[in-house]
mmCIF file of C-alpha atoms and ligand atoms in Angstrom:
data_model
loop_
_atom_site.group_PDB
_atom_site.id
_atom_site.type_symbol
_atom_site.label_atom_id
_atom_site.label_comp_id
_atom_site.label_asym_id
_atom_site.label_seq_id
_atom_site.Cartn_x
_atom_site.Cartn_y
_atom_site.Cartn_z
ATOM 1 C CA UNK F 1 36.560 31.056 36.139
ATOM 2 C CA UNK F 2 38.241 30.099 32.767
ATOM 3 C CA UNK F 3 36.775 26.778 33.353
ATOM 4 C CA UNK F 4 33.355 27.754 33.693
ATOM 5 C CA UNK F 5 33.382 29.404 31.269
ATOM 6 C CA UNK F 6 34.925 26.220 28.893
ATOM 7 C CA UNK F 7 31.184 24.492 30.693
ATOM 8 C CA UNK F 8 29.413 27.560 29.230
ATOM 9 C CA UNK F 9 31.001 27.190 25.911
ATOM 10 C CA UNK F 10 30.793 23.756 26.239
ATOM 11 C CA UNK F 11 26.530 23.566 26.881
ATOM 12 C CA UNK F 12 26.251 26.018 24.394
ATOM 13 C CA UNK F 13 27.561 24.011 21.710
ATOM 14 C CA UNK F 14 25.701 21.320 22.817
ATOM 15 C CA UNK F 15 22.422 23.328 22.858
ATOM 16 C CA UNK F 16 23.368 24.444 19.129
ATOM 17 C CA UNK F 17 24.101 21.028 17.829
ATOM 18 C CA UNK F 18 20.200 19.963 19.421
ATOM 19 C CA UNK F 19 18.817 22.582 17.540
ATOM 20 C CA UNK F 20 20.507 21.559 14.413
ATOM 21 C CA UNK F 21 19.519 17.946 14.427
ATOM 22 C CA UNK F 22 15.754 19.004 15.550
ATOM 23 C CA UNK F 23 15.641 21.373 12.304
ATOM 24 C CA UNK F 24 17.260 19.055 10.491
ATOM 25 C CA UNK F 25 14.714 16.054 11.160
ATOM 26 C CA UNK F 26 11.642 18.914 10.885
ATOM 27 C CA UNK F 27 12.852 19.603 7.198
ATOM 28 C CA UNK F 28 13.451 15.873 6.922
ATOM 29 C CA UNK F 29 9.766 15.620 7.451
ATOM 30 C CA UNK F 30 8.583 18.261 6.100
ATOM 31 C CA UNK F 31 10.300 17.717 2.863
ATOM 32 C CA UNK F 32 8.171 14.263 2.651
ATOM 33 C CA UNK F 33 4.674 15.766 3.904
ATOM 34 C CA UNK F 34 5.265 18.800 1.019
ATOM 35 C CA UNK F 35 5.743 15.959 -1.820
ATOM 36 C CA UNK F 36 2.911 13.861 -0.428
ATOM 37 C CA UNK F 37 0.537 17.048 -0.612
ATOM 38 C CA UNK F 38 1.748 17.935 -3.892
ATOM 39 C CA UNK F 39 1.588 14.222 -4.864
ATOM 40 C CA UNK F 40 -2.066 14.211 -3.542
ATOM 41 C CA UNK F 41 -3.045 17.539 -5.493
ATOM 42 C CA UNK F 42 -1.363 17.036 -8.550
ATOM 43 C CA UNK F 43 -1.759 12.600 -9.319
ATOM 44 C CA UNK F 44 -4.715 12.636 -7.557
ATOM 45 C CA UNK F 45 -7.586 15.243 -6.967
ATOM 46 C CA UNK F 46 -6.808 16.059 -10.397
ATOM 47 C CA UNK F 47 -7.559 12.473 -11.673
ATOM 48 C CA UNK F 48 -11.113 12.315 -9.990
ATOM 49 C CA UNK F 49 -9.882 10.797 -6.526
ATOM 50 C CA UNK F 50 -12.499 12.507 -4.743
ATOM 51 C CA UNK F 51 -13.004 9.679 -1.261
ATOM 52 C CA UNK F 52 -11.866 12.190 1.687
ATOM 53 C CA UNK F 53 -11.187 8.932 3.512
ATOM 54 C CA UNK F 54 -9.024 7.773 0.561
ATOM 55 C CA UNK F 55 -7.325 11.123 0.276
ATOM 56 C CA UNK F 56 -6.777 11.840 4.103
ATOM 57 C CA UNK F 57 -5.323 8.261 4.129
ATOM 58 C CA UNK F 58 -2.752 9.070 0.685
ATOM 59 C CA UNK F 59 -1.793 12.619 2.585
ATOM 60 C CA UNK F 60 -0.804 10.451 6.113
ATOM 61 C CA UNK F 61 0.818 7.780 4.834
ATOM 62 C CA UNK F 62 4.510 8.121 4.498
ATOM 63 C CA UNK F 63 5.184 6.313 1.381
ATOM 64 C CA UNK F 64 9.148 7.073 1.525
ATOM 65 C CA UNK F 65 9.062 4.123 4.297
ATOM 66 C CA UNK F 66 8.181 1.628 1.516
ATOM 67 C CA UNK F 67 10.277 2.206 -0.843
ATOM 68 C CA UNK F 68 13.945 0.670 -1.177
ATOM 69 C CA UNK F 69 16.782 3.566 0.073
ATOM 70 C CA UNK F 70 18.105 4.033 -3.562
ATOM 71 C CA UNK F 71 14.583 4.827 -5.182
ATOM 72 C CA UNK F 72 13.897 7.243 -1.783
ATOM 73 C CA UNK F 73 14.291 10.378 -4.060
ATOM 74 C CA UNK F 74 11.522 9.099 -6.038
ATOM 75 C CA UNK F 75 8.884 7.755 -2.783
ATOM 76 C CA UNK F 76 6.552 10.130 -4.740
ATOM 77 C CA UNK F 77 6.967 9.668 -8.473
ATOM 78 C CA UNK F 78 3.693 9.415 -10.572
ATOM 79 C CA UNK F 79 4.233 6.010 -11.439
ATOM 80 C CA UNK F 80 5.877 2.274 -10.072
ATOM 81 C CA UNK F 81 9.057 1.501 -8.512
ATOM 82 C CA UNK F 82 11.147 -1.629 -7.815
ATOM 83 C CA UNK F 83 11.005 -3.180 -4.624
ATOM 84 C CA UNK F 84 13.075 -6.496 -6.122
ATOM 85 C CA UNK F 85 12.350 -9.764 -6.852
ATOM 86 C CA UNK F 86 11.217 -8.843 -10.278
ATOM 87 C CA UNK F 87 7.995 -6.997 -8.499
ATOM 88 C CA UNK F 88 7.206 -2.917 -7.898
ATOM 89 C CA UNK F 89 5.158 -1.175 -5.416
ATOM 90 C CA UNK F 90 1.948 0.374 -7.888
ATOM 91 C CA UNK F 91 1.724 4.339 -8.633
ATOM 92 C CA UNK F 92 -0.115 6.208 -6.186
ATOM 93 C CA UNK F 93 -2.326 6.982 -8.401
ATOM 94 C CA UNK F 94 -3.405 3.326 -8.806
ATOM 95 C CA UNK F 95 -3.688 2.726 -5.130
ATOM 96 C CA UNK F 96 -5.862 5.538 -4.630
ATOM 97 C CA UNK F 97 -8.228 4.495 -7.707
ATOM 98 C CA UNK F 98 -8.386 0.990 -6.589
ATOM 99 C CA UNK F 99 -8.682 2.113 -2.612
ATOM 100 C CA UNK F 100 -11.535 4.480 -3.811
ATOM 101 C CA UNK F 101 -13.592 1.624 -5.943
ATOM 102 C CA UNK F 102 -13.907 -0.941 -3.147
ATOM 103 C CA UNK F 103 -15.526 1.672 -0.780
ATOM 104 C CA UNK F 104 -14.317 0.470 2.412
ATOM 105 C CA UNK F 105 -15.709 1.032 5.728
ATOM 106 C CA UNK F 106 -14.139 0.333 8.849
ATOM 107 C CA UNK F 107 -17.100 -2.841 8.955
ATOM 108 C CA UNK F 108 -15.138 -4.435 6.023
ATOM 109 C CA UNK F 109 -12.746 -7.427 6.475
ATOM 110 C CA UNK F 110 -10.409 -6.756 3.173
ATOM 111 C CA UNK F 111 -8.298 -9.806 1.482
ATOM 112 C CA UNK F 112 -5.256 -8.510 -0.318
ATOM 113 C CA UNK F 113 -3.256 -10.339 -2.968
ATOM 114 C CA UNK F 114 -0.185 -9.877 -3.699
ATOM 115 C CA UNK F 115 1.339 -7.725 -0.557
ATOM 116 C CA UNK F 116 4.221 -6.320 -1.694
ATOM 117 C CA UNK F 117 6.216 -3.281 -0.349
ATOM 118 C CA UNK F 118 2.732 -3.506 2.438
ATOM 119 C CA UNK F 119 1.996 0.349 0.967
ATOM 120 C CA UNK F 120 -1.557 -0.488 -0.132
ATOM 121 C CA UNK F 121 -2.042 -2.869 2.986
ATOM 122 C CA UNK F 122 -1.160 0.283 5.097
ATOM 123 C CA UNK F 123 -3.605 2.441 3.141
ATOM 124 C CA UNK F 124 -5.973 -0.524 3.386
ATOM 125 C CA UNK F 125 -6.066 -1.038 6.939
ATOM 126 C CA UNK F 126 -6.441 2.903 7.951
ATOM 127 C CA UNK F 127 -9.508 2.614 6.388
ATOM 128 C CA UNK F 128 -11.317 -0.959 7.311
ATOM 129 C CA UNK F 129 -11.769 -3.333 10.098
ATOM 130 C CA UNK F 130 -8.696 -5.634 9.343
ATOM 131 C CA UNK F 131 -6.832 -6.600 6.360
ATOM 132 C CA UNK F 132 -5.372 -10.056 5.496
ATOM 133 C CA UNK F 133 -3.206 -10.072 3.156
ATOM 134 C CA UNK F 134 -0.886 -12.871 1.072
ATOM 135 C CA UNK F 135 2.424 -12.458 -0.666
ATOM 136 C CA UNK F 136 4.148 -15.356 -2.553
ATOM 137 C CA UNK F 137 7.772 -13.820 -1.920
ATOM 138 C CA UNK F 138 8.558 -14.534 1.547
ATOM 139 C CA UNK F 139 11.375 -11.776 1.932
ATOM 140 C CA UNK F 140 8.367 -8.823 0.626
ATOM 141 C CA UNK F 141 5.935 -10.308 2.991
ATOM 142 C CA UNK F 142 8.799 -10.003 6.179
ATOM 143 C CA UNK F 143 9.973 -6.873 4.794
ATOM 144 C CA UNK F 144 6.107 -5.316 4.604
ATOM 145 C CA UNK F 145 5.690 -6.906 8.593
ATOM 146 C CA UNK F 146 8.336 -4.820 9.488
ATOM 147 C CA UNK F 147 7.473 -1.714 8.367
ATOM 148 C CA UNK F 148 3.973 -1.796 9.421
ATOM 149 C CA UNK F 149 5.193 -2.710 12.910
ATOM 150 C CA UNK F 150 7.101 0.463 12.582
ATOM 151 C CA UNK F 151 3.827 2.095 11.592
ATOM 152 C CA UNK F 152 1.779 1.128 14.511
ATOM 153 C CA UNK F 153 -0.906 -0.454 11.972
ATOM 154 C CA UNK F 154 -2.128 -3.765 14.485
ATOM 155 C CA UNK F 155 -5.062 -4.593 11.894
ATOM 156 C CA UNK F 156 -3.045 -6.946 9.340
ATOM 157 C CA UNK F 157 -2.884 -10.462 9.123
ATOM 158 C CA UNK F 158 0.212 -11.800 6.981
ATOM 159 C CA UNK F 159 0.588 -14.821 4.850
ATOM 160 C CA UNK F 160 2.930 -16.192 2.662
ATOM 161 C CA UNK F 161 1.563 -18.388 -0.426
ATOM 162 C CA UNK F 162 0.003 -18.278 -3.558
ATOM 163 C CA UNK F 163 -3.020 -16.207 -2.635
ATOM 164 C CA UNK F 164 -5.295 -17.202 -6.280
ATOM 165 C CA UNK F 165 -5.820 -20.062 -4.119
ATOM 166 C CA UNK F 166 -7.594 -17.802 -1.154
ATOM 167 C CA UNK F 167 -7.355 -17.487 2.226
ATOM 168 C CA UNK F 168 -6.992 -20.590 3.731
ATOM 169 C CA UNK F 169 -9.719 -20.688 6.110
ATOM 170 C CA UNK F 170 -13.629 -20.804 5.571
ATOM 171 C CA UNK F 171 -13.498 -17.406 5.824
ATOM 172 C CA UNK F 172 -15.947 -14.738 3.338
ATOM 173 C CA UNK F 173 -14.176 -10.929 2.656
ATOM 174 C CA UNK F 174 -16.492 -7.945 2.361
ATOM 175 C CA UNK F 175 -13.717 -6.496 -0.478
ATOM 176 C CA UNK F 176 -10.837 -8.289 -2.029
ATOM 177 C CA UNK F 177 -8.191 -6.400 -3.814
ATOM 178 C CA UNK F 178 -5.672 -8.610 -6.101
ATOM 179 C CA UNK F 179 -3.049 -6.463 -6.867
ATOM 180 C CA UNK F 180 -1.518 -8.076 -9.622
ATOM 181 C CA UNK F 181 -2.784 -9.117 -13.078
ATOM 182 C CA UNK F 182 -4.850 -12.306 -13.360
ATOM 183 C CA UNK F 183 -6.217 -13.903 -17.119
ATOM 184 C CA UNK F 184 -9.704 -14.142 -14.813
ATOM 185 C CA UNK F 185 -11.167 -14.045 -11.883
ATOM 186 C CA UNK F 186 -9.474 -16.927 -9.487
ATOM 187 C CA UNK F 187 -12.827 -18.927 -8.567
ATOM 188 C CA UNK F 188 -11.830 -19.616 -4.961
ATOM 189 C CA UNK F 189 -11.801 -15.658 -4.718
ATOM 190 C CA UNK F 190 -15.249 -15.877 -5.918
ATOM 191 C CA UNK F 191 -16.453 -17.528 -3.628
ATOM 192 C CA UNK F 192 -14.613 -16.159 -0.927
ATOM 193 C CA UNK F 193 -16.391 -12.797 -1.811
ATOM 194 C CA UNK F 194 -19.701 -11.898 0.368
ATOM 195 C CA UNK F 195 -23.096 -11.384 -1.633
ATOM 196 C CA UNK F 196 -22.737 -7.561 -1.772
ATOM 197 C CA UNK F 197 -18.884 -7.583 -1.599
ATOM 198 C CA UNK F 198 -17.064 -5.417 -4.194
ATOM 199 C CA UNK F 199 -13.730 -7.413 -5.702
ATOM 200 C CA UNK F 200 -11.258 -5.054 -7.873
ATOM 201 C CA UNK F 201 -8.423 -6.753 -10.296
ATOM 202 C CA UNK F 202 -6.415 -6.181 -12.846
ATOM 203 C CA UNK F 203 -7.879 -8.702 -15.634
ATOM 204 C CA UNK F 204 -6.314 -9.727 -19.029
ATOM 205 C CA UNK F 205 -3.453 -10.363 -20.514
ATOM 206 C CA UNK F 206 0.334 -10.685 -19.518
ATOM 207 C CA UNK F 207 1.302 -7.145 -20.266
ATOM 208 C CA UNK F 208 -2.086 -5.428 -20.800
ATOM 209 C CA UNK F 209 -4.911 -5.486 -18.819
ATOM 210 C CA UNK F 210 -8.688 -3.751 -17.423
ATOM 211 C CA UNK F 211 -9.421 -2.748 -14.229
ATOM 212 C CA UNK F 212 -11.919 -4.797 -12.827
ATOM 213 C CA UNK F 213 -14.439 -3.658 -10.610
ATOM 214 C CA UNK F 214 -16.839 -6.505 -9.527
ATOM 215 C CA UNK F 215 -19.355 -6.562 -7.293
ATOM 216 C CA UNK F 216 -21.097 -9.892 -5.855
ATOM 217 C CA UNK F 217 -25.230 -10.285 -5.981
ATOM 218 C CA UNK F 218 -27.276 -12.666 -5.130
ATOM 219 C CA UNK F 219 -28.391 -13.229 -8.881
ATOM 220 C CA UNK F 220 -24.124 -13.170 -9.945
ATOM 221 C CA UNK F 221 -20.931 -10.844 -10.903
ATOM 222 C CA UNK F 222 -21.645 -7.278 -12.386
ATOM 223 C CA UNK F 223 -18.828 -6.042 -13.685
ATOM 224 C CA UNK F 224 -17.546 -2.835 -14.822
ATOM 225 C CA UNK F 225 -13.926 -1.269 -16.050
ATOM 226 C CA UNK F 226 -12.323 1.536 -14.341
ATOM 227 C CA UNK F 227 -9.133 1.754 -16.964
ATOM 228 C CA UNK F 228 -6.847 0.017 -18.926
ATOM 229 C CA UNK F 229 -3.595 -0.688 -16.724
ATOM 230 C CA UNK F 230 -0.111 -2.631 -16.374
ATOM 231 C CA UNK F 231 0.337 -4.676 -13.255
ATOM 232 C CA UNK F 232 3.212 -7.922 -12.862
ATOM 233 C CA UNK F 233 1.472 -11.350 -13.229
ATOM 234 C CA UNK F 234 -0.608 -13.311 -10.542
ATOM 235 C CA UNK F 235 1.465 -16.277 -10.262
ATOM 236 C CA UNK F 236 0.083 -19.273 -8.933
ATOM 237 C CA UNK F 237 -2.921 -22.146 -9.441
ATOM 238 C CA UNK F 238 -5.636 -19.987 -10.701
ATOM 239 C CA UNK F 239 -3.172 -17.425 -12.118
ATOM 240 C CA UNK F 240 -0.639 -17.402 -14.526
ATOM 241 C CA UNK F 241 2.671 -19.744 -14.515
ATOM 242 C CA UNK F 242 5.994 -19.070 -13.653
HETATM 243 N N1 LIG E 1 0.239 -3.230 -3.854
HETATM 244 C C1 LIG E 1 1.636 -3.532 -3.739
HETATM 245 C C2 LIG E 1 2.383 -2.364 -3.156
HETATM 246 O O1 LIG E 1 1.774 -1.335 -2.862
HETATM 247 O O2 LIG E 1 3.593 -2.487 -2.987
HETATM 248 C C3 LIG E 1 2.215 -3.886 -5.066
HETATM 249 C C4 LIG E 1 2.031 -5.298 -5.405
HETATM 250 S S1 LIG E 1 2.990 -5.844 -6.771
HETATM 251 C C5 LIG E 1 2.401 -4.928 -8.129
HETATM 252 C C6 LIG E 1 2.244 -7.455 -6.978
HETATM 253 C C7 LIG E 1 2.621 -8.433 -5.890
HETATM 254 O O3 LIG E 1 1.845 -9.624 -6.072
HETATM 255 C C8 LIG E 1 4.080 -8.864 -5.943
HETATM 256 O O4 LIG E 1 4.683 -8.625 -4.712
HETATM 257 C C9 LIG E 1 4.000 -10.359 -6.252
HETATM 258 O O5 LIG E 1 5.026 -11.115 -5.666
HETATM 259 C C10 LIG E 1 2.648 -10.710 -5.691
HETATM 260 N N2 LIG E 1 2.043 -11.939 -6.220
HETATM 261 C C11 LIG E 1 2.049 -12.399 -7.494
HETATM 262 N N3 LIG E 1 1.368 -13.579 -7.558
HETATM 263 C C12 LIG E 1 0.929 -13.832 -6.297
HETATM 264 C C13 LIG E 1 0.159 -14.889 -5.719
HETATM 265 N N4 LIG E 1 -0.298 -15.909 -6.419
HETATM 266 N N5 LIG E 1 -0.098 -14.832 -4.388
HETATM 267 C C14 LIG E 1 0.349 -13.791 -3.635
HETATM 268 N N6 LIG E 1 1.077 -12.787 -4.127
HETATM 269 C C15 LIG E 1 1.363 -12.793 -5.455
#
């Protein structure tokens, strides 16, 4: 009998320590999902983000996974983090604003420069056909693999170079995203651009740039500004040096 009951005692502890760790992971969770809401309502509905695709895609997306384990307090800070090497994954805000001015459909093949943490990728590929995307900094590029292998998101193709050269294939993009500040437009990203392909870039100087929105037609570039902005240089042939 006393042993029995030692078993009861036993499974009930058991039982109790389940429940603990299942409550303990739900507030885990929940604790992100409340932030991203909050982080959707207050950086980003209230700064014109409007796209539902765009804003469905900012609410799923669990941010916290991108961001190095010191910074995770901050996953949804109104503005950039370091990810190392020098480089930071953008403020949500920006990724959203950028997302919403390429107008992606899930017809669009999407060239990315400048991978990253792979946030923007992730957000990226939710909402097109596939994504390729280039990092110069091998160790971001394997790190972003990673965690969209984690994710589930199949729809990425990774390279590591200096992506202001293109992709390295004769290959035209429906939308190309650099995500890092270029004095111009890189021509072979020009011309890797489809007639009625939207391009957005941070263009200007080293520590001050526009927001670029071009679009591609048959007759040549319109272009238009979004904002001012601050993004890390595009280093490489038709970006800056070193
Ligand atoms: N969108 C990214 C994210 O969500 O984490 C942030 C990108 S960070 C602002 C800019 C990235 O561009 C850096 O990782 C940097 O190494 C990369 N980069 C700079 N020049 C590049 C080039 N020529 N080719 C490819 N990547 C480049």
């Amino acid at each position: 009998m006393v042993h029995d009951n030692l078993v009861k005692i036993d499974l009930q502890n058991t039982f109790n320590n389940a429940i603990i760790i299942v409550m303990q992971q739900a507030n885990e969770k929940d604790k992100f999902a409340a932030e991203r809401r909050a982080m959707v309502k207050g950086q980003l509905k209230s700064r014109n983000i409007i796209d539902p695709a765009v804003l469905k895609a900012m609410t799923e997306m669990p941010r916290e996974k991108f961001i190095p384990a010191e910074y995770l307090g901050e996953a949804y800070y109104d503005g950039p983090l370091s990810i190392g090497f020098g480089q930071t994954i953008s403020q949500p805000y920006i990724v959203a604003l950028m997302t919403q001015e390429l107008k992606i459909d899930k017809n669009c093949e999407v060239l990315e420069i400048g991978t990253g943490s792979g946030y923007q990728t992730a957000i990226l590929a939710t909402l097109a056909k596939e994504v390729f995307t280039i990092e110069r900094i091998e160790s971001l590029s394997r790190k972003a693999q990673q965690v969209l292998t984690e994710l589930n998101i199949t729809n990425v193709k990774f390279l590591v170079g200096d992506g202001s050269c293109g992709w390295p294939e004769d290959k035209k993009f429906d939308r190309i995203i650099i995500t890092a500040a270029a004095p111009e437009m890189p021509t072979p990203l020009v011309e890797q651009l489809k007639i009625g392909g939207i391009a957005v870039v941070p263009l200007g100087a080293e520590y001050i740039q526009k927001l670029a929105v071009i679009e591609k037609t048959a007759d040549g570039l319109k272009s238009k500004t979004a904002c001012g902005c601050r993004f890390v240089k595009l280093i490489g042939k038709f970006g800056y040096a070193e």
